[in-house]
Amino acid sequence: MVGAGEARNLTLQTKTKSVKHICITDIHGYLDQALGALQDLENERCLKLIENGEWSSEHNLILNGDVFDRGPQNREALEWALENADIYILGNHEFFAIFPDVVNEFMSESYFEHHGEEGLYWLNMDEEMRHRILKAVAKGEIVPAYRGPKYIY
């Protein structure tokens, strides 16, 4: 029996060889800049990736963790990632959001002083968003790693 996440990965791995992986890492709540980078790639490579702010490409979008924290669009970046990523890989900030009490025990005070509470979305994330992350992990929509055709992400 194959779980939902495994079935999703099998589907992605069996697409034609012409399908590329486009990987973005560490958006950190700067969604406008991430979309701008994708638009630059569209222009540079004559690709169609984004339409009306949504991923519209045949290529696989891999988000390599740390989608939120530090930037001005944390919730928007997380919602966009959950709705658009073909592969969303768990980063340390997603881990912090899932286990805030555990993380608080082991994080030094200097970490919180350096980033400031306002820069740590996971620390004050509302329970609805925390639940959405947990649900996405349980369904295999956020994964700890992904083995692509050439690389492990």
PDB file of C-alpha atoms in Angstrom:
ATOM      1  CA  MET A   1       0.000   0.000   0.000  1.00  0.00           C
ATOM      2  CA  VAL A   2       1.278   3.471  -0.906  1.00  0.00           C
ATOM      3  CA  GLY A   3       0.560   6.479   1.311  1.00  0.00           C
ATOM      4  CA  ALA A   4      -0.757   9.762  -0.085  1.00  0.00           C
ATOM      5  CA  GLY A   5       2.666  11.417  -0.001  1.00  0.00           C
ATOM      6  CA  GLU A   6       4.354   8.440  -1.627  1.00  0.00           C
ATOM      7  CA  ALA A   7       1.736   8.313  -4.368  1.00  0.00           C
ATOM      8  CA  ARG A   8       2.268  12.008  -5.050  1.00  0.00           C
ATOM      9  CA  ASN A   9       6.044  11.500  -5.347  1.00  0.00           C
ATOM     10  CA  LEU A  10       5.606   8.522  -7.644  1.00  0.00           C
ATOM     11  CA  THR A  11       3.390  10.597  -9.917  1.00  0.00           C
ATOM     12  CA  LEU A  12       5.977  13.370 -10.070  1.00  0.00           C
ATOM     13  CA  GLN A  13       8.848  11.000 -10.762  1.00  0.00           C
ATOM     14  CA  THR A  14       7.083   9.326 -13.679  1.00  0.00           C
ATOM     15  CA  LYS A  15       6.444  12.527 -15.655  1.00  0.00           C
ATOM     16  CA  THR A  16       8.272  12.915 -18.951  1.00  0.00           C
ATOM     17  CA  LYS A  17      11.988  13.654 -18.887  1.00  0.00           C
ATOM     18  CA  SER A  18      11.393  17.100 -20.366  1.00  0.00           C
ATOM     19  CA  VAL A  19       9.833  18.215 -17.083  1.00  0.00           C
ATOM     20  CA  LYS A  20      12.295  20.212 -15.016  1.00  0.00           C
ATOM     21  CA  HIS A  21      12.491  20.873 -11.315  1.00  0.00           C
ATOM     22  CA  ILE A  22      12.512  24.514 -10.322  1.00  0.00           C
ATOM     23  CA  CYS A  23      13.674  24.876  -6.742  1.00  0.00           C
ATOM     24  CA  ILE A  24      13.339  27.889  -4.471  1.00  0.00           C
ATOM     25  CA  THR A  25      14.741  27.938  -0.981  1.00  0.00           C
ATOM     26  CA  ASP A  26      14.422  30.227   2.029  1.00  0.00           C
ATOM     27  CA  ILE A  27      11.595  32.539   0.956  1.00  0.00           C
ATOM     28  CA  HIS A  28      11.394  33.645   4.614  1.00  0.00           C
ATOM     29  CA  GLY A  29       8.161  35.587   4.163  1.00  0.00           C
ATOM     30  CA  TYR A  30       9.338  37.572   1.122  1.00  0.00           C
ATOM     31  CA  LEU A  31       6.701  36.265  -1.270  1.00  0.00           C
ATOM     32  CA  ASP A  32       6.788  39.240  -3.645  1.00  0.00           C
ATOM     33  CA  GLN A  33      10.540  38.817  -4.094  1.00  0.00           C
ATOM     34  CA  ALA A  34      10.168  35.067  -4.671  1.00  0.00           C
ATOM     35  CA  LEU A  35       7.492  35.649  -7.322  1.00  0.00           C
ATOM     36  CA  GLY A  36       9.720  38.326  -8.836  1.00  0.00           C
ATOM     37  CA  ALA A  37      12.597  35.855  -9.068  1.00  0.00           C
ATOM     38  CA  LEU A  38      10.290  33.377 -10.822  1.00  0.00           C
ATOM     39  CA  GLN A  39       9.201  36.097 -13.245  1.00  0.00           C
ATOM     40  CA  ASP A  40      12.867  36.887 -13.949  1.00  0.00           C
ATOM     41  CA  LEU A  41      13.415  33.194 -14.705  1.00  0.00           C
ATOM     42  CA  GLU A  42      10.369  33.222 -16.998  1.00  0.00           C
ATOM     43  CA  ASN A  43      11.814  36.130 -18.932  1.00  0.00           C
ATOM     44  CA  GLU A  44      15.365  34.775 -19.036  1.00  0.00           C
ATOM     45  CA  ARG A  45      14.390  31.259 -20.156  1.00  0.00           C
ATOM     46  CA  CYS A  46      11.197  32.078 -22.108  1.00  0.00           C
ATOM     47  CA  LEU A  47       9.135  29.891 -19.790  1.00  0.00           C
ATOM     48  CA  LYS A  48       5.593  30.247 -18.511  1.00  0.00           C
ATOM     49  CA  LEU A  49       5.703  29.592 -14.775  1.00  0.00           C
ATOM     50  CA  ILE A  50       3.310  31.984 -13.040  1.00  0.00           C
ATOM     51  CA  GLU A  51      -0.147  33.118 -14.066  1.00  0.00           C
ATOM     52  CA  ASN A  52      -2.103  35.515 -11.846  1.00  0.00           C
ATOM     53  CA  GLY A  53       0.252  34.778  -8.960  1.00  0.00           C
ATOM     54  CA  GLU A  54      -0.292  31.004  -9.165  1.00  0.00           C
ATOM     55  CA  TRP A  55       2.096  28.286 -10.349  1.00  0.00           C
ATOM     56  CA  SER A  56       0.974  27.333 -13.845  1.00  0.00           C
ATOM     57  CA  SER A  57       3.932  25.421 -15.251  1.00  0.00           C
ATOM     58  CA  GLU A  58       4.343  21.817 -16.298  1.00  0.00           C
ATOM     59  CA  HIS A  59       7.660  21.956 -14.438  1.00  0.00           C
ATOM     60  CA  ASN A  60       7.745  20.829 -10.811  1.00  0.00           C
ATOM     61  CA  LEU A  61       8.020  23.570  -8.205  1.00  0.00           C
ATOM     62  CA  ILE A  62      10.141  22.475  -5.251  1.00  0.00           C
ATOM     63  CA  LEU A  63      10.142  24.688  -2.181  1.00  0.00           C
ATOM     64  CA  ASN A  64      13.112  23.776  -0.057  1.00  0.00           C
ATOM     65  CA  GLY A  65      11.877  24.892   3.359  1.00  0.00           C
ATOM     66  CA  ASP A  66      11.949  28.086   5.396  1.00  0.00           C
ATOM     67  CA  VAL A  67       8.992  29.597   3.563  1.00  0.00           C
ATOM     68  CA  PHE A  68       8.149  31.906   6.483  1.00  0.00           C
ATOM     69  CA  ASP A  69       9.791  33.944   9.270  1.00  0.00           C
ATOM     70  CA  ARG A  70      11.610  37.251   9.074  1.00  0.00           C
ATOM     71  CA  GLY A  71       9.687  38.830   6.165  1.00  0.00           C
ATOM     72  CA  PRO A  72       6.525  40.899   5.858  1.00  0.00           C
ATOM     73  CA  GLN A  73       4.381  38.247   4.086  1.00  0.00           C
ATOM     74  CA  ASN A  74       4.747  35.175   6.268  1.00  0.00           C
ATOM     75  CA  ARG A  75       1.149  33.961   6.202  1.00  0.00           C
ATOM     76  CA  GLU A  76       0.774  34.765   2.493  1.00  0.00           C
ATOM     77  CA  ALA A  77       4.011  32.934   1.672  1.00  0.00           C
ATOM     78  CA  LEU A  78       2.898  29.870   3.635  1.00  0.00           C
ATOM     79  CA  GLU A  79      -0.552  29.829   2.026  1.00  0.00           C
ATOM     80  CA  TRP A  80       1.017  30.246  -1.445  1.00  0.00           C
ATOM     81  CA  ALA A  81       3.451  27.399  -0.746  1.00  0.00           C
ATOM     82  CA  LEU A  82       0.717  25.037   0.454  1.00  0.00           C
ATOM     83  CA  GLU A  83      -1.392  25.784  -2.614  1.00  0.00           C
ATOM     84  CA  ASN A  84       1.303  25.827  -5.307  1.00  0.00           C
ATOM     85  CA  ALA A  85       4.290  23.626  -4.455  1.00  0.00           C
ATOM     86  CA  ASP A  86       4.603  20.251  -6.127  1.00  0.00           C
ATOM     87  CA  ILE A  87       7.163  19.354  -3.470  1.00  0.00           C
ATOM     88  CA  TYR A  88       7.373  21.295  -0.200  1.00  0.00           C
ATOM     89  CA  ILE A  89      10.326  20.201   1.910  1.00  0.00           C
ATOM     90  CA  LEU A  90      10.335  20.728   5.646  1.00  0.00           C
ATOM     91  CA  GLY A  91      12.789  23.393   6.811  1.00  0.00           C
ATOM     92  CA  ASN A  92      13.861  24.227  10.317  1.00  0.00           C
ATOM     93  CA  HIS A  93      11.292  27.053  10.535  1.00  0.00           C
ATOM     94  CA  GLU A  94       8.474  24.651   9.590  1.00  0.00           C
ATOM     95  CA  PHE A  95       9.832  22.286  12.255  1.00  0.00           C
ATOM     96  CA  PHE A  96       9.754  25.154  14.773  1.00  0.00           C
ATOM     97  CA  ALA A  97       6.100  25.814  13.886  1.00  0.00           C
ATOM     98  CA  ILE A  98       5.168  22.168  14.426  1.00  0.00           C
ATOM     99  CA  PHE A  99       6.988  21.825  17.759  1.00  0.00           C
ATOM    100  CA  PRO A 100       7.084  25.327  19.299  1.00  0.00           C
ATOM    101  CA  ASP A 101       7.137  24.168  22.917  1.00  0.00           C
ATOM    102  CA  VAL A 102      10.019  21.772  22.336  1.00  0.00           C
ATOM    103  CA  VAL A 103      11.968  24.378  20.387  1.00  0.00           C
ATOM    104  CA  ASN A 104      11.413  27.049  23.052  1.00  0.00           C
ATOM    105  CA  GLU A 105      13.077  24.764  25.612  1.00  0.00           C
ATOM    106  CA  PHE A 106      16.268  24.396  23.568  1.00  0.00           C
ATOM    107  CA  MET A 107      16.574  27.812  21.882  1.00  0.00           C
ATOM    108  CA  SER A 108      18.969  30.237  23.493  1.00  0.00           C
ATOM    109  CA  GLU A 109      17.771  33.663  24.555  1.00  0.00           C
ATOM    110  CA  SER A 110      20.258  35.201  22.118  1.00  0.00           C
ATOM    111  CA  TYR A 111      18.382  33.538  19.230  1.00  0.00           C
ATOM    112  CA  PHE A 112      15.178  35.305  20.224  1.00  0.00           C
ATOM    113  CA  GLU A 113      17.019  38.573  20.876  1.00  0.00           C
ATOM    114  CA  HIS A 114      18.751  38.408  17.496  1.00  0.00           C
ATOM    115  CA  HIS A 115      15.560  37.761  15.497  1.00  0.00           C
ATOM    116  CA  GLY A 116      13.018  39.532  17.688  1.00  0.00           C
ATOM    117  CA  GLU A 117       9.585  38.020  18.291  1.00  0.00           C
ATOM    118  CA  GLU A 118       8.074  39.977  15.392  1.00  0.00           C
ATOM    119  CA  GLY A 119      10.531  38.262  13.022  1.00  0.00           C
ATOM    120  CA  LEU A 120       9.603  34.783  14.205  1.00  0.00           C
ATOM    121  CA  TYR A 121       6.216  33.997  12.673  1.00  0.00           C
ATOM    122  CA  TRP A 122       6.295  30.428  14.010  1.00  0.00           C
ATOM    123  CA  LEU A 123       6.474  31.716  17.570  1.00  0.00           C
ATOM    124  CA  ASN A 124       3.128  33.536  17.392  1.00  0.00           C
ATOM    125  CA  MET A 125       1.500  31.618  14.544  1.00  0.00           C
ATOM    126  CA  ASP A 126      -2.247  31.192  14.958  1.00  0.00           C
ATOM    127  CA  GLU A 127      -3.468  27.666  15.604  1.00  0.00           C
ATOM    128  CA  GLU A 128      -5.287  27.481  12.258  1.00  0.00           C
ATOM    129  CA  MET A 129      -2.020  27.877  10.329  1.00  0.00           C
ATOM    130  CA  ARG A 130      -0.135  25.559  12.682  1.00  0.00           C
ATOM    131  CA  HIS A 131      -2.859  22.952  12.105  1.00  0.00           C
ATOM    132  CA  ARG A 132      -2.606  23.422   8.315  1.00  0.00           C
ATOM    133  CA  ILE A 133       1.128  22.679   8.478  1.00  0.00           C
ATOM    134  CA  LEU A 134       0.567  19.582  10.615  1.00  0.00           C
ATOM    135  CA  LYS A 135      -2.159  18.372   8.275  1.00  0.00           C
ATOM    136  CA  ALA A 136       0.086  18.930   5.225  1.00  0.00           C
ATOM    137  CA  VAL A 137       2.878  16.926   6.876  1.00  0.00           C
ATOM    138  CA  ALA A 138       0.458  14.114   7.778  1.00  0.00           C
ATOM    139  CA  LYS A 139      -0.824  13.995   4.186  1.00  0.00           C
ATOM    140  CA  GLY A 140       2.706  13.958   2.738  1.00  0.00           C
ATOM    141  CA  GLU A 141       2.331  17.426   1.221  1.00  0.00           C
ATOM    142  CA  ILE A 142       5.296  18.658   3.253  1.00  0.00           C
ATOM    143  CA  VAL A 143       8.100  16.121   3.276  1.00  0.00           C
ATOM    144  CA  PRO A 144      11.458  15.868   5.081  1.00  0.00           C
ATOM    145  CA  ALA A 145      13.349  15.236   1.813  1.00  0.00           C
ATOM    146  CA  TYR A 146      12.719  14.487  -1.849  1.00  0.00           C
ATOM    147  CA  ARG A 147      14.742  12.295  -4.208  1.00  0.00           C
ATOM    148  CA  GLY A 148      14.631  13.868  -7.635  1.00  0.00           C
ATOM    149  CA  PRO A 149      16.013  12.289 -10.811  1.00  0.00           C
ATOM    150  CA  LYS A 150      19.543  13.643 -10.139  1.00  0.00           C
ATOM    151  CA  TYR A 151      19.584  15.119  -6.656  1.00  0.00           C
ATOM    152  CA  ILE A 152      18.195  14.658  -3.177  1.00  0.00           C
ATOM    153  CA  TYR A 153      16.530  17.860  -2.014  1.00  0.00           C
TER     154      TYR A 153
END
